[in-house]
Coordinates of C-alpha atoms in Angstrom, one line a residue:
Q1 CA 30.4 -40.7 -73.3
V2 CA 31.9 -38.8 -71.0
Q3 CA 34.8 -38.8 -69.1
L4 CA 36.6 -36.3 -66.2
V5 CA 40.5 -35.7 -66.0
E6 CA 41.8 -33.8 -62.3
S7 CA 45.0 -32.6 -62.2
G8 CA 46.8 -30.4 -59.7
G9 CA 47.0 -32.5 -56.2
G10 CA 50.2 -33.3 -55.0
L11 CA 52.7 -33.6 -51.3
V12 CA 52.5 -29.6 -49.4
Q13 CA 52.7 -28.5 -46.2
A14 CA 50.8 -27.9 -43.6
G15 CA 49.6 -24.3 -44.8
G16 CA 50.1 -24.4 -47.7
S17 CA 48.3 -24.1 -50.6
L18 CA 47.2 -26.4 -53.8
R19 CA 45.0 -26.1 -56.9
L20 CA 42.7 -29.0 -58.6
S21 CA 41.4 -28.6 -61.5
C22 CA 38.8 -31.0 -63.2
A23 CA 38.3 -31.2 -66.9
A24 CA 35.0 -32.7 -68.6
S25 CA 34.9 -33.4 -72.2
G26 CA 33.3 -36.2 -74.6
S27 CA 29.3 -35.7 -75.6
I28 CA 28.2 -33.2 -73.2
F29 CA 24.9 -31.2 -73.5
S30 CA 24.9 -29.0 -70.2
I31 CA 26.9 -29.8 -67.6
N32 CA 24.6 -29.0 -64.0
T33 CA 26.1 -29.5 -60.7
M34 CA 29.8 -30.1 -60.8
G35 CA 31.9 -30.1 -57.6
W36 CA 34.9 -32.2 -55.5
Y37 CA 34.9 -35.0 -52.8
R38 CA 37.3 -36.4 -50.5
Q39 CA 38.1 -40.1 -49.3
A40 CA 40.5 -40.6 -46.5
P41 CA 41.9 -43.7 -45.7
G42 CA 39.5 -45.6 -43.3
K43 CA 36.7 -43.3 -43.9
Q44 CA 33.4 -42.9 -46.5
R45 CA 33.8 -40.2 -49.3
E46 CA 32.5 -36.7 -48.4
L47 CA 31.6 -33.6 -49.9
V48 CA 33.5 -30.9 -50.1
A49 CA 32.4 -28.6 -51.9
T50 CA 30.0 -28.2 -55.0
I51 CA 29.1 -25.8 -57.6
T52 CA 25.7 -25.4 -59.6
A53 CA 26.1 -23.9 -63.4
G54 CA 24.5 -20.8 -62.4
G55 CA 27.5 -20.8 -59.6
N56 CA 25.9 -21.6 -56.8
T57 CA 28.0 -22.6 -54.4
N58 CA 28.6 -25.5 -51.2
Y59 CA 30.8 -25.9 -48.7
A60 CA 31.3 -28.8 -46.2
D61 CA 32.2 -27.2 -42.9
S62 CA 35.0 -28.3 -42.3
V63 CA 37.0 -26.5 -45.3
K64 CA 34.1 -23.0 -45.4
G65 CA 36.8 -20.5 -45.6
R66 CA 40.1 -22.5 -46.9
F67 CA 38.7 -23.8 -49.9
T68 CA 37.3 -21.8 -52.6
I69 CA 35.5 -24.0 -55.9
S70 CA 35.2 -22.0 -59.1
R71 CA 34.7 -23.2 -62.7
D72 CA 34.8 -22.2 -65.9
N73 CA 31.8 -23.0 -68.3
A74 CA 33.4 -22.3 -70.9
K75 CA 36.3 -24.5 -70.5
N76 CA 33.7 -27.7 -69.0
T77 CA 35.9 -27.1 -66.0
V78 CA 36.0 -27.1 -62.6
Y79 CA 38.4 -25.6 -59.4
L80 CA 39.0 -26.2 -56.5
Q81 CA 41.4 -23.7 -54.5
M82 CA 42.5 -24.9 -51.5
N83 CA 44.2 -23.1 -48.8
S84 CA 45.8 -23.3 -45.7
L85 CA 45.7 -26.9 -46.0
K86 CA 45.7 -29.1 -42.9
P87 CA 46.9 -33.3 -42.8
E88 CA 43.0 -33.9 -42.1
D89 CA 42.8 -32.6 -45.6
T90 CA 44.5 -35.8 -47.6
A91 CA 42.6 -37.3 -48.9
V92 CA 41.9 -39.0 -52.7
Y93 CA 40.3 -36.2 -54.4
Y94 CA 37.2 -36.8 -56.6
C95 CA 35.4 -34.4 -59.0
N96 CA 32.0 -35.4 -60.3
A97 CA 29.7 -33.8 -62.7
V98 CA 26.1 -34.2 -63.6
V99 CA 25.9 -33.8 -67.1
S100 CA 22.6 -33.6 -69.7
P101 CA 23.2 -35.8 -72.9
G102 CA 20.7 -33.6 -74.3
P103 CA 18.0 -34.5 -76.5
P104 CA 16.5 -36.9 -77.4
K105 CA 15.9 -38.4 -73.4
W106 CA 17.8 -35.4 -72.0
V107 CA 18.3 -37.9 -68.4
P108 CA 21.6 -36.3 -67.3
N109 CA 23.8 -39.2 -65.9
V110 CA 26.4 -38.5 -63.0
Y111 CA 30.2 -38.8 -63.9
W112 CA 33.4 -39.6 -62.3
G113 CA 37.0 -39.0 -62.3
Q114 CA 40.0 -41.5 -61.9
G115 CA 41.1 -39.7 -58.8
T116 CA 44.4 -37.1 -57.4
Q117 CA 46.0 -37.6 -54.4
V118 CA 46.6 -34.5 -52.4
T119 CA 48.7 -35.1 -49.1
V120 CA 50.2 -32.6 -46.3
S121 CA 52.2 -32.9 -44.5
S122 CA 53.1 -32.1 -40.9

């Protein structure tokens, strides 16, 4: 059983910064990819950024150059540093992680956090 808990959301003015964190806990053998997704009102959930266990990153075009994803493997935590925030970044941000339970089955599972609200005012 794995739990993902996000924190760091809130209200910020356009141009400001916010740092989200997501800590995984529970029965974790290893964590492969971790990522951030977001869902704005009336829209589908979309990928924001991902980071592999090896540190390779991927970003949505809309956030490139503004957001930075990172992780602390010792803490099973992924971060999202959001700079130059825009009103269109307003959404509920969800953390996810691909977690291996280890032996005997080794079948990874995808887990999601509860979401944290990010609101960017104009």
